[in-house]
Coordinates of C-alpha atoms and ligand atoms in Angstrom, one line a residue:
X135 CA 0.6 -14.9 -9.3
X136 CA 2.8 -14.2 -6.6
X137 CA 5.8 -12.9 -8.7
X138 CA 2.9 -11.3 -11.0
X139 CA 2.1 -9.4 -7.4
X140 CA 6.1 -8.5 -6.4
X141 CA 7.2 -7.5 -9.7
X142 CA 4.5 -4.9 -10.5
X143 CA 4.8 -3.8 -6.6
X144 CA 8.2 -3.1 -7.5
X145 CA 7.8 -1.5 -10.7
X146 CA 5.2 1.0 -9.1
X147 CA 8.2 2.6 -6.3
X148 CA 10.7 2.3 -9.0
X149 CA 8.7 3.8 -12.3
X150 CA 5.7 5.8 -10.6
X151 CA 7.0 7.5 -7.7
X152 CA 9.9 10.1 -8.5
X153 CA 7.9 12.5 -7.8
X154 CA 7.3 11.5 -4.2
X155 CA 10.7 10.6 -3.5
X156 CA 11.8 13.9 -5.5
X157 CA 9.5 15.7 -3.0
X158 CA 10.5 13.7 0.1
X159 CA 14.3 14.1 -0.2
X160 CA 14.0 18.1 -0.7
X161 CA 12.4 18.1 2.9
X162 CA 14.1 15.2 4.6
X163 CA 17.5 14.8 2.7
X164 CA 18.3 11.3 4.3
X165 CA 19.0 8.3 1.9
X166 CA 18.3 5.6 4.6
X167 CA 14.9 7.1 5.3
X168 CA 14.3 7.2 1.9
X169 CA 14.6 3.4 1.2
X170 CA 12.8 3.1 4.3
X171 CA 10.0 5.2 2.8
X172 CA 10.1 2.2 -0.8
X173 CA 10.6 -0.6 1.2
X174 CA 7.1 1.0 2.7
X175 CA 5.2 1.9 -0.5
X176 CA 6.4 -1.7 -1.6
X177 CA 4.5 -3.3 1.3
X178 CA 1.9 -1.5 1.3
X179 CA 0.9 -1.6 -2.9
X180 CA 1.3 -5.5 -2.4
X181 CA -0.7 -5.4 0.7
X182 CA -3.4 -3.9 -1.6
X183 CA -2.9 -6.4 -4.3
X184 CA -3.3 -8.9 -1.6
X185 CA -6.5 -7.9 -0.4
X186 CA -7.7 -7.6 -3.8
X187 CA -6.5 -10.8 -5.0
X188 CA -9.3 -12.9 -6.4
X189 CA -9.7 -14.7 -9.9
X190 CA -12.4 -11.7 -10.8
X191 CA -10.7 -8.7 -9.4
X192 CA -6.6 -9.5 -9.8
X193 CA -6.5 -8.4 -13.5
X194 CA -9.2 -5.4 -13.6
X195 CA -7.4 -3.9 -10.1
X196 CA -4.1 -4.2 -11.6
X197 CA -5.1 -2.4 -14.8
X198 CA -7.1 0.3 -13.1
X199 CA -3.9 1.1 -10.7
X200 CA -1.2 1.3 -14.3
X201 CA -3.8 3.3 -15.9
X202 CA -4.5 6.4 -13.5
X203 CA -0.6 5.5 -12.1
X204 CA 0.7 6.5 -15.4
X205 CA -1.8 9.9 -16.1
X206 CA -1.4 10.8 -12.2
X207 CA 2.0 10.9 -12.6
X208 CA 2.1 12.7 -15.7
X209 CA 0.0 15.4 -14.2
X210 CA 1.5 15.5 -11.0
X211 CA 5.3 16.1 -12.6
X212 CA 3.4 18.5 -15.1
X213 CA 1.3 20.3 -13.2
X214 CA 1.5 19.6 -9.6
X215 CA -2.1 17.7 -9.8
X216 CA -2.6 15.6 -7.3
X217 CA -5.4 13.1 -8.2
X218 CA -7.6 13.2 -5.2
X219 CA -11.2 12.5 -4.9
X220 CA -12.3 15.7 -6.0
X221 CA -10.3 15.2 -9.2
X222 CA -11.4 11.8 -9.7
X223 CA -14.9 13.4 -9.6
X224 CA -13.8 15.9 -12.3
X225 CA -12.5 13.0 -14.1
X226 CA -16.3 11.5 -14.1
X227 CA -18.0 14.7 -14.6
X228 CA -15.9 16.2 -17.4
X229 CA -17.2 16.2 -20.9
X230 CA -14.8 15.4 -23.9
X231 CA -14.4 19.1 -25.1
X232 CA -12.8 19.9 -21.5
X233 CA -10.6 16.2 -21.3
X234 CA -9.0 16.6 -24.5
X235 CA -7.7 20.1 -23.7
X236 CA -5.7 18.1 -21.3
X237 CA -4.5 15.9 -24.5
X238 CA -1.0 16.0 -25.7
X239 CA 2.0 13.8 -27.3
X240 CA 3.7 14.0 -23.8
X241 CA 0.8 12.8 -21.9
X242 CA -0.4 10.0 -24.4
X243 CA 3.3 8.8 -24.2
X244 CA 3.1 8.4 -20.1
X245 CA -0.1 6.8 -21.1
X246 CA 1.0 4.5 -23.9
X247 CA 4.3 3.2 -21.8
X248 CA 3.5 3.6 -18.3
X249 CA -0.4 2.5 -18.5
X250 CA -1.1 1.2 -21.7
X251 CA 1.8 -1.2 -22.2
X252 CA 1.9 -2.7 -18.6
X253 CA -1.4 -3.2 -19.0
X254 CA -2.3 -5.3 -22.1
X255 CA 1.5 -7.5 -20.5
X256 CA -1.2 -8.3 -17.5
X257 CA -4.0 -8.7 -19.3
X258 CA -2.2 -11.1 -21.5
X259 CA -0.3 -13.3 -18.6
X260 CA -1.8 -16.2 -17.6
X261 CA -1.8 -16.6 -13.8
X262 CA -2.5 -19.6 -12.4
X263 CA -5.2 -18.5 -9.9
X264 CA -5.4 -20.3 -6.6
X265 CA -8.6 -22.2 -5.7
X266 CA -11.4 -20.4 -3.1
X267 CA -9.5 -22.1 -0.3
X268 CA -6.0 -21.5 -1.3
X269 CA -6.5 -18.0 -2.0
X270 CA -8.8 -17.7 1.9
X271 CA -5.4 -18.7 3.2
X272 CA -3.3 -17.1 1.3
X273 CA -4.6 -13.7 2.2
X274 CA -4.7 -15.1 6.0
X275 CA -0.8 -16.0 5.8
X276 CA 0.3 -12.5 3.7
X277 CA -1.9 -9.6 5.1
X278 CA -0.7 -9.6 8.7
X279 CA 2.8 -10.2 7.5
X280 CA 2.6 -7.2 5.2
X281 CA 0.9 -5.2 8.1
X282 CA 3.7 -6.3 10.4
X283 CA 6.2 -5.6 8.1
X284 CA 5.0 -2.1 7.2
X285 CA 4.6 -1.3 11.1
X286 CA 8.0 -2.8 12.1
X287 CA 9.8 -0.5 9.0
X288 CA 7.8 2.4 10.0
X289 CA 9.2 2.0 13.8
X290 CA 12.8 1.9 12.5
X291 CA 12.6 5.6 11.6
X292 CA 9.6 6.9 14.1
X293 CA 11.0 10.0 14.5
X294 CA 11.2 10.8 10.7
X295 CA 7.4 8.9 10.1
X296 CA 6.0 11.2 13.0
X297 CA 7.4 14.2 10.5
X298 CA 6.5 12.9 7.2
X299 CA 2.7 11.9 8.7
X300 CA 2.2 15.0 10.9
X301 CA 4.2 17.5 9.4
X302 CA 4.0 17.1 5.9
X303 CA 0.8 15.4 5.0
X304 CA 1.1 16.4 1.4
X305 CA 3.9 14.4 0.8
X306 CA 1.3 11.3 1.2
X307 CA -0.3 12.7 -2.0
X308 CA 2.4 12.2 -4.2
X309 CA 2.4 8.3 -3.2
X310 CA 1.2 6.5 -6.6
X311 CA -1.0 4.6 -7.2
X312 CA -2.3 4.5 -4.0
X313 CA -3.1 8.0 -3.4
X314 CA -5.6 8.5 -6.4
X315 CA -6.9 5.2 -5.2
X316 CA -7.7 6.7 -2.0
X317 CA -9.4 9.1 -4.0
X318 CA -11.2 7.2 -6.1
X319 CA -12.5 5.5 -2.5
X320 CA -13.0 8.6 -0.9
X321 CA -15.5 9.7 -3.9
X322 CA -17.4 7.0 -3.9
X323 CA -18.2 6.7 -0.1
X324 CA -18.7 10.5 -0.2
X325 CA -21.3 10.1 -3.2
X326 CA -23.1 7.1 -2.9
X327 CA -22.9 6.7 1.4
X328 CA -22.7 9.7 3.5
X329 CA -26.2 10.3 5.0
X330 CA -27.1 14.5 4.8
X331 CA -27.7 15.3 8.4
X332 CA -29.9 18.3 9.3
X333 CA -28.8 20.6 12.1
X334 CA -31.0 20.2 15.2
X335 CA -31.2 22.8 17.7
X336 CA -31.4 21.7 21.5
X337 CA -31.5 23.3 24.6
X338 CA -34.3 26.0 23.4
X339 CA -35.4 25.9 26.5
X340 CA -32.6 27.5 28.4
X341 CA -33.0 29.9 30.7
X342 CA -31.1 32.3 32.4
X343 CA -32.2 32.6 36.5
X344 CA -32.4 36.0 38.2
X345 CA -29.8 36.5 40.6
X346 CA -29.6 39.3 43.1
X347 CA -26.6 41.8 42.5
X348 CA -23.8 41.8 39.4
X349 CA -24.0 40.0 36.8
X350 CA -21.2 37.0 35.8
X351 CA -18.1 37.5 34.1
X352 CA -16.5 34.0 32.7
X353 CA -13.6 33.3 30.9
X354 CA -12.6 30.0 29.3
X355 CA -9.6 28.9 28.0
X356 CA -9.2 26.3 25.7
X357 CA -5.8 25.6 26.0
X358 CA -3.6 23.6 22.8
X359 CA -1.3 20.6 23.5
X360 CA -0.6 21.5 26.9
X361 CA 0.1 18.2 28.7
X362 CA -1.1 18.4 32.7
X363 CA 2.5 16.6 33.5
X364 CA 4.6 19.4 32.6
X365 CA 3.5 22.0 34.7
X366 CA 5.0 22.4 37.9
X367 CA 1.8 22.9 39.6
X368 CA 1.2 19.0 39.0
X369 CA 4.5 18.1 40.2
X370 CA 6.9 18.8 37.4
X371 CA 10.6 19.1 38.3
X372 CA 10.7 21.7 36.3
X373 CA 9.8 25.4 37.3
X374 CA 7.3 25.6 34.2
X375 CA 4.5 27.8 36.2
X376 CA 7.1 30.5 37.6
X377 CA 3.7 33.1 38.4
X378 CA 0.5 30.9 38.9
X379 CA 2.9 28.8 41.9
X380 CA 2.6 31.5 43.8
X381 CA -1.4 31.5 43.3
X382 CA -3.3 30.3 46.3
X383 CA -6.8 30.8 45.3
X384 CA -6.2 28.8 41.9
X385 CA -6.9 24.9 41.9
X386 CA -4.9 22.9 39.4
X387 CA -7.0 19.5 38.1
X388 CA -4.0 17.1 38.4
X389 CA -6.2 14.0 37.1
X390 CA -8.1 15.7 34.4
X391 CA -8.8 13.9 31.0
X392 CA -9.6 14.7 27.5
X393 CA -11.8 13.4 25.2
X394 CA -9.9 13.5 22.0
X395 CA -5.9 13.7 21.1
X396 CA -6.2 16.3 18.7
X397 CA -8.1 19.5 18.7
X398 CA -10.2 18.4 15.7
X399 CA -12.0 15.9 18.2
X400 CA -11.6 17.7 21.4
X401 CA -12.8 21.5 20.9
X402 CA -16.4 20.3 19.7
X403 CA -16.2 17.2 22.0
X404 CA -15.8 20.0 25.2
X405 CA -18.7 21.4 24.1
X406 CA -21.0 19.3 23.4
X407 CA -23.7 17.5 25.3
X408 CA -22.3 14.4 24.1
X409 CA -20.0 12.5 26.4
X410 CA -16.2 11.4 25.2
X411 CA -18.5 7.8 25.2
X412 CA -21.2 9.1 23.3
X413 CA -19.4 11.5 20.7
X414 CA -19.6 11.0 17.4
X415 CA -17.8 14.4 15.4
X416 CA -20.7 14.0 12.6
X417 CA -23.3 14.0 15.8
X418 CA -22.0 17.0 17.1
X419 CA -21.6 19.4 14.5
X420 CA -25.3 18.6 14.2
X421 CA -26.6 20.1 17.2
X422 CA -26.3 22.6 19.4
X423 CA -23.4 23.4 21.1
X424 CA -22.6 24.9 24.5
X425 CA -22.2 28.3 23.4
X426 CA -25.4 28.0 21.4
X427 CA -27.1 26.9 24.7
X428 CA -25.7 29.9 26.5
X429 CA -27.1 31.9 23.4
X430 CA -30.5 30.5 23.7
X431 CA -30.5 31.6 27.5
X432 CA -29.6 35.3 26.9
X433 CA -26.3 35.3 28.0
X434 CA -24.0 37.3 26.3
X435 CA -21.1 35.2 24.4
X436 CA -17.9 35.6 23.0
X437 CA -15.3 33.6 21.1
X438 CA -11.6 34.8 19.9
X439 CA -9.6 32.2 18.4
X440 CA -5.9 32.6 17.9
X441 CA -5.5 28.6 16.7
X442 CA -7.4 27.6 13.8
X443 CA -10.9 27.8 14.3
X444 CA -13.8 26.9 16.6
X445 CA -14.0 23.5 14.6
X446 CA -18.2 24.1 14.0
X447 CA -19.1 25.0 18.2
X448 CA -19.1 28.5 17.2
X449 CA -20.3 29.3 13.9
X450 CA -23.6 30.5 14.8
X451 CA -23.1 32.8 17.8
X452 CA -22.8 36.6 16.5
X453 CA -19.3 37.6 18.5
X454 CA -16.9 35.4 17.1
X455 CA -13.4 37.1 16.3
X456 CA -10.6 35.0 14.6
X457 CA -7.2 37.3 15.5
X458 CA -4.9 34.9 13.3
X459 CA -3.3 36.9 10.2
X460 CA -4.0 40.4 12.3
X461 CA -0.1 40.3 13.4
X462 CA 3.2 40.7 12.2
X463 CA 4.1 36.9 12.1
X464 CA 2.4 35.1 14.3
X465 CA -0.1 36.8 17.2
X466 CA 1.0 36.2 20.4
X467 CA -2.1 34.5 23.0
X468 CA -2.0 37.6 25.0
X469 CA -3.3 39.3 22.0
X470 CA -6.8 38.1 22.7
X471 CA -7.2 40.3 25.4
X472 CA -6.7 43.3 23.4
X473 CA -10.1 45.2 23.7
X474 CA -12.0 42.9 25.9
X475 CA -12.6 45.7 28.5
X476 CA -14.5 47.5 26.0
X477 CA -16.6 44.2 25.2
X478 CA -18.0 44.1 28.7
X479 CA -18.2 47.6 29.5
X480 CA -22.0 47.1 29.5
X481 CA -22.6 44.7 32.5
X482 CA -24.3 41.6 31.2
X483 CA -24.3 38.1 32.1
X484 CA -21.2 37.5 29.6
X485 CA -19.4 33.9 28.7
X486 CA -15.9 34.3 26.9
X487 CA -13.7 31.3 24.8
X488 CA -10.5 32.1 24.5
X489 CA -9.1 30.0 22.2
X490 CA -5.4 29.0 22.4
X491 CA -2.0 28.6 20.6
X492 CA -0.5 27.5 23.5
X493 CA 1.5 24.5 23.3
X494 CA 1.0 23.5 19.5
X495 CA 4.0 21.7 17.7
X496 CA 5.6 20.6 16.4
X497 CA 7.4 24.3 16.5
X498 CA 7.3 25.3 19.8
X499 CA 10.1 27.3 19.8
X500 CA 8.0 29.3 17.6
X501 CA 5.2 30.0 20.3
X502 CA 6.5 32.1 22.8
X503 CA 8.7 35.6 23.1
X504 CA 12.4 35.5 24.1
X505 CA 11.6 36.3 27.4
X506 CA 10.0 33.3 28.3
X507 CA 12.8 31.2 26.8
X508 CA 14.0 29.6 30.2
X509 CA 14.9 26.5 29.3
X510 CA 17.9 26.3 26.7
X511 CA 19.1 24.6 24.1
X512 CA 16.0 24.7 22.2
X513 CA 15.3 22.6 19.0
X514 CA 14.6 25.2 16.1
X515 CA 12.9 23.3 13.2
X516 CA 9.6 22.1 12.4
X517 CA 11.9 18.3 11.8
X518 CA 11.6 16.8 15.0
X519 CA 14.2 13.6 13.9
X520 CA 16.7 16.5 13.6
X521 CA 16.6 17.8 17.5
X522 CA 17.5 16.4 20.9
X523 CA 14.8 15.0 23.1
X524 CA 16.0 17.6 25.5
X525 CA 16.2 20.7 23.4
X526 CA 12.7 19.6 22.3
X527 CA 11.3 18.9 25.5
X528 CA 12.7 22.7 26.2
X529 CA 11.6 24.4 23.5
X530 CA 8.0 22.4 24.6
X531 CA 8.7 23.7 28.5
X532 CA 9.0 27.3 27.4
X533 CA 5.7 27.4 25.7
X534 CA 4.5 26.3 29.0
X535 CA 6.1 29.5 30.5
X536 CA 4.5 31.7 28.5
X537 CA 0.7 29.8 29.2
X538 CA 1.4 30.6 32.6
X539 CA 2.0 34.5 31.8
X540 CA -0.8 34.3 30.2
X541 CA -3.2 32.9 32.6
X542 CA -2.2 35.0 35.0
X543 CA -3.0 38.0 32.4
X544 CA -6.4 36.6 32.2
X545 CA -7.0 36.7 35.7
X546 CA -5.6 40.2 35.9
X547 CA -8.2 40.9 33.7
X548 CA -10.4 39.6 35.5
X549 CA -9.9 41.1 38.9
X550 CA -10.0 44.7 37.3
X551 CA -13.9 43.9 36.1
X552 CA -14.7 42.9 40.1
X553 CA -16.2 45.8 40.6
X554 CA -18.9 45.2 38.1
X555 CA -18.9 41.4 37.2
X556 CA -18.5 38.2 39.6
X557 CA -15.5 36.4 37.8
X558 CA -14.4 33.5 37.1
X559 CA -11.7 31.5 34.8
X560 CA -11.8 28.2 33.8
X561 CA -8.6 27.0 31.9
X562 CA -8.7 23.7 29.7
X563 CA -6.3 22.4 27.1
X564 CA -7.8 20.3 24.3
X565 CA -5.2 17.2 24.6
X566 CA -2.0 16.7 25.9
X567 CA 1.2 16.2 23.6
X568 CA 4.0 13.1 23.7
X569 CA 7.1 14.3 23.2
X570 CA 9.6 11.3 22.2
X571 CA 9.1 8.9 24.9
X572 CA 9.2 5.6 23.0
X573 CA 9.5 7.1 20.2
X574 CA 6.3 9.1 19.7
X575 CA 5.7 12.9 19.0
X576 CA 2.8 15.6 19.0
X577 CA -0.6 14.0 19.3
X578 CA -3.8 12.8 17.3
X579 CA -2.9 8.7 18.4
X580 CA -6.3 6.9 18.1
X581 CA -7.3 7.2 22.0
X582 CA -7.4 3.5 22.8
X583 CA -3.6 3.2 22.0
X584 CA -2.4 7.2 23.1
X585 CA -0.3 7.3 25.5
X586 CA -1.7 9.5 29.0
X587 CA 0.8 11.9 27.9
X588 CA -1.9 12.8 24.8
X589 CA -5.1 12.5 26.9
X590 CA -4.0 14.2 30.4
X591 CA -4.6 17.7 29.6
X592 CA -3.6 20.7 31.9
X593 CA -6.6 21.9 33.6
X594 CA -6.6 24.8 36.1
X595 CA -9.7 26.7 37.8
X596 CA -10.2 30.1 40.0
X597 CA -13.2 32.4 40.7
X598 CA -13.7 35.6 42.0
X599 CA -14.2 35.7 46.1
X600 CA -18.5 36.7 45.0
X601 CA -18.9 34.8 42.2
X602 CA -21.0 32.1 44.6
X603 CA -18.3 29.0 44.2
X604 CA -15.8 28.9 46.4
X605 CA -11.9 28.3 45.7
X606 CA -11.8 25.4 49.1
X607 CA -14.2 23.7 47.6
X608 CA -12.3 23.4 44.0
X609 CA -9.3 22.4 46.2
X610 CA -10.9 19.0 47.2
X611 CA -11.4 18.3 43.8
X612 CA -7.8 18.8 42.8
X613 CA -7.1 15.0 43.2
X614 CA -10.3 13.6 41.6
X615 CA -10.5 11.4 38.3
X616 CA -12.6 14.4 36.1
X617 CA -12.8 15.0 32.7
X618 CA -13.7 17.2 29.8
X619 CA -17.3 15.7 30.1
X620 CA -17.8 17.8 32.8
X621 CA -18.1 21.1 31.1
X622 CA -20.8 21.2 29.7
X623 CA -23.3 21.1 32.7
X624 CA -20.9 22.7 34.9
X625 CA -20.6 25.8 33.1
X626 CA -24.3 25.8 32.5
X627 CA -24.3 26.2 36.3
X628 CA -22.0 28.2 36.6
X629 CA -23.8 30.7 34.6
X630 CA -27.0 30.0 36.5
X631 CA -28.2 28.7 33.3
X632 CA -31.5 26.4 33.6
X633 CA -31.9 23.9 30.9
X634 CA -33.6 20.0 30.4
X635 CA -30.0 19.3 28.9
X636 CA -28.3 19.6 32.4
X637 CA -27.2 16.5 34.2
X638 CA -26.4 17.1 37.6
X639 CA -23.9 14.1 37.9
X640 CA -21.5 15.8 35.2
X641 CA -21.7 19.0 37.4
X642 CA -18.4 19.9 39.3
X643 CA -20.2 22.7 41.2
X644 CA -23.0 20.5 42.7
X645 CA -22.8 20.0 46.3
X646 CA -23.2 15.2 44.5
X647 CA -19.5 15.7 44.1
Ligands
LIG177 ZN1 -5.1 20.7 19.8

């Protein structure tokens, strides 16, 4: 059983996966890494003959995996098909007339050696199956060994996993036979268990107070990857934040923390009603979100998004304006500004998002303009394994540079509407970024294991000498434990918004703090 287990392990990196490796050494070009990445596969395809090891399932798994192995292949090397769940869907929903234009000699022969032939050699072996209790211990012995093994390789070559896992996802696809067993997973749970959830709106009862004189003017900025550490306003050695150091009236949050390490989570998590505790993504896409709220009340929104999207907290507001493809290359932050005068020409009780590129990697060099480039060497490929820490870590700094230009834009902005708007700015990035130490890049770590480098965002406040909050008071806060679960109800204050979602104690502007 056990050799049954190693020698078709084997024959699945050697046989199945030229592809993959085909694919993997055109990006990487490193022999060691690519041994790594067998010795890897190996583990991991015996890990799943492990778990599936039984008298019942053994045989039937092992058969399944050498028969879409063999046509996966064939259509990836043909075709560049990769069999993911969608596909394995089309594979249960096709009719004949549509599979057998798919038929030929060269497929049938993958099929016939590949699946086929392996197949009836397992179905024929006789394997002397271990009892209930042998095989409870077996698995007890092998599956953390496996799992150790995998995550000890994996540590060997961090640098180039943190690549292949972050940077080129694809690659994953070509993995065989696990990935179309991932898909074959993946279709089931998304046919037969995901619950349909309706959206529910809340906060309909939001309402916007009467105040006496101009109306408010707020700008948010959702900043990307921009870790709170490396900006000199939180002590950096570094001269990061050459313009807002000179800022009195602004307030830096130097203990601020995110809910999420990776955009995906935190954008919706920051605006949603749902605490980092309480969020669930499905949950929140569901409901309302914070713009919606301010929507409800009246007040007159705004989202420009120079990342990817507002990931569902924006979807349903009527000004939302995604500036990405509108430059040559890639559009610079400060782009978002472009005609935002003539957005709030009318004075009205007005909320803005300014969505970020910021800090995002792993290409930072690619982020900013020459003249923000103060910090040189910088590392100049999207391959991580193939730069210095230092000429990444510079390449990281600059982008830094150039959030602080920017900011300080914002809030030149800003001060030119005085006249007819109270102002304010509220800057925010969605997570924070690692950037080599012990061997860990970018972000997305599941937060109970991220390091603070992921979950201590940048964070960095000012209003407008009217706007009713006062800079001194934002100042005390500067050392204070906060966190992203704080916007929600302190904006909604902030914009003298009155609603049964507000909590007082998540309120940075109430006099409780
Ligand atoms: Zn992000």
């Amino acid at each position: 059983m056990k050799k049954t287990l190693l020698f078709s392990s084997l024959a699945f990196v050697l046989f199945y996966n030229f592809v993959f490796f085909e694919k993997s050494y055109a990006i990487f070009a490193d022999i060691p890494f690519m041994i790594s990445l067998g010795v890897t596969l190996f583990f991991f395809i015996a890990l799943l003959q492990t778990i599936f090891y039984s008298k019942y399932t053994f045989k039937p798994f092992l058969i399944y995996l050498f028969i879409t192995g063999s046509l996966s292949l064939y259509f990836m090397k043909k075709y560049g098909v990769i069999i993911d769940d969608k596909m394995v869907q089309n594979i249960f929903e096709t009719d004949f007339s549509e599979a057998s234009g798919l038929f030929n000699f060269e497929v049938l022969g993958y099929f016939l050696l590949l699946g086929l032939l392996p197949s009836v050699i397992i179905y024929k072996l006789k394997i002397n199956y271990l009892t209930f209790k042998q095989n409870i211990i077996f698995k007890l012995k092998y599956i953390p060994l496996l799992l150790l093994l995998i995550v000890a390789n994996v540590y060997l070559f961090s640098k180039a996993y943190t690549s292949f896992f972050r940077e080129y996802k694809p690659l994953r696809y070509y993995t065989n036979p696990t990935y179309p067993l991932y898909g074959l997973g993946k279709f089931i749970k998304r046919k037969y268990f995901t619950k349909k959830l309706e959206f529910k709106k809340i906060g309909e009862d939001a309402k916007l107070l009467p105040k006496e004189g101009k109306p408010k003017l707020f700008i948010f900025v959702v900043g990307e990857a921009a870790r709170a550490d490396h900006f000199s306003l939180n002590g950096y050695k570094r001269d990061t934040n050459p313009t807002l150091k000179n800022d009195s009236e602004i307030t830096s949050f130097k203990n601020f923390y995110s809910c999420g390490t990776e955009t995906a989570v935190s954008v919706p998590c920051m605006f949603s009603v749902l605490t980092r505790k309480k969020y669930k993504d499905s949950k929140a896409k569901h409901i309302s979100s914070l713009i919606d709220v301010l929507d409800y009340a009246g007040v007159r929104t705004l989202w420009i998004d120079n990342n990817s999207d507002s990931k569902g907290v924006a979807t349903r507001i009527k000004n939302y304006k995604n500036i990405k493809g509108s430059c040559n290359g890639e559009c610079r932050d400060f782009k978002m500004l472009d005609g935002l005068d003539k957005f709030v020409k009318t004075p009205k009780t007005t909320f803005i998002v300014l969505h970020q590129m910021g800090s995002h990697g792993p290409e930072y060099y690619k982020r900013y303009d020459k003249i923000y480039e103060k910090f040189k060497p910088t590392c100049k490929t999207n391959q991580l394994n193939n730069c210095t820490k230092e000429s990444i870590t510079n390449a990281y700094d600059n982008t830094i540079v150039a959030t602080d230009a920017f900011l300080t834009k914002v809030k030149e902005f800003l001060k030119q509407q005085q006249n007819r708007y109270k102002v304010a700015l509220w800057y925010v990035a969605d997570h924070g970024e690692s950037l080599g130490e012990k061997g860990v890049y970018l972000h997305g770590l599941p937060y109970f294991i991220a390091p603070d480098a992921q979950k201590h965002p940048a964070s960095i406040i000012w209003f407008g000498n009217d706007f009713g909050i006062k800079n001194e008071d934002m100042k005390r806060l500067e050392d204070k434990k906060l966190s992203q679960d704080y916007i929600f109800s302190s904006i909604l204050d902030a914009m003298d918004v009155n609603t049964s979602l507000y909590d007082e104690e998540l309120d940075l502007f109430s006099p409780l703090l």
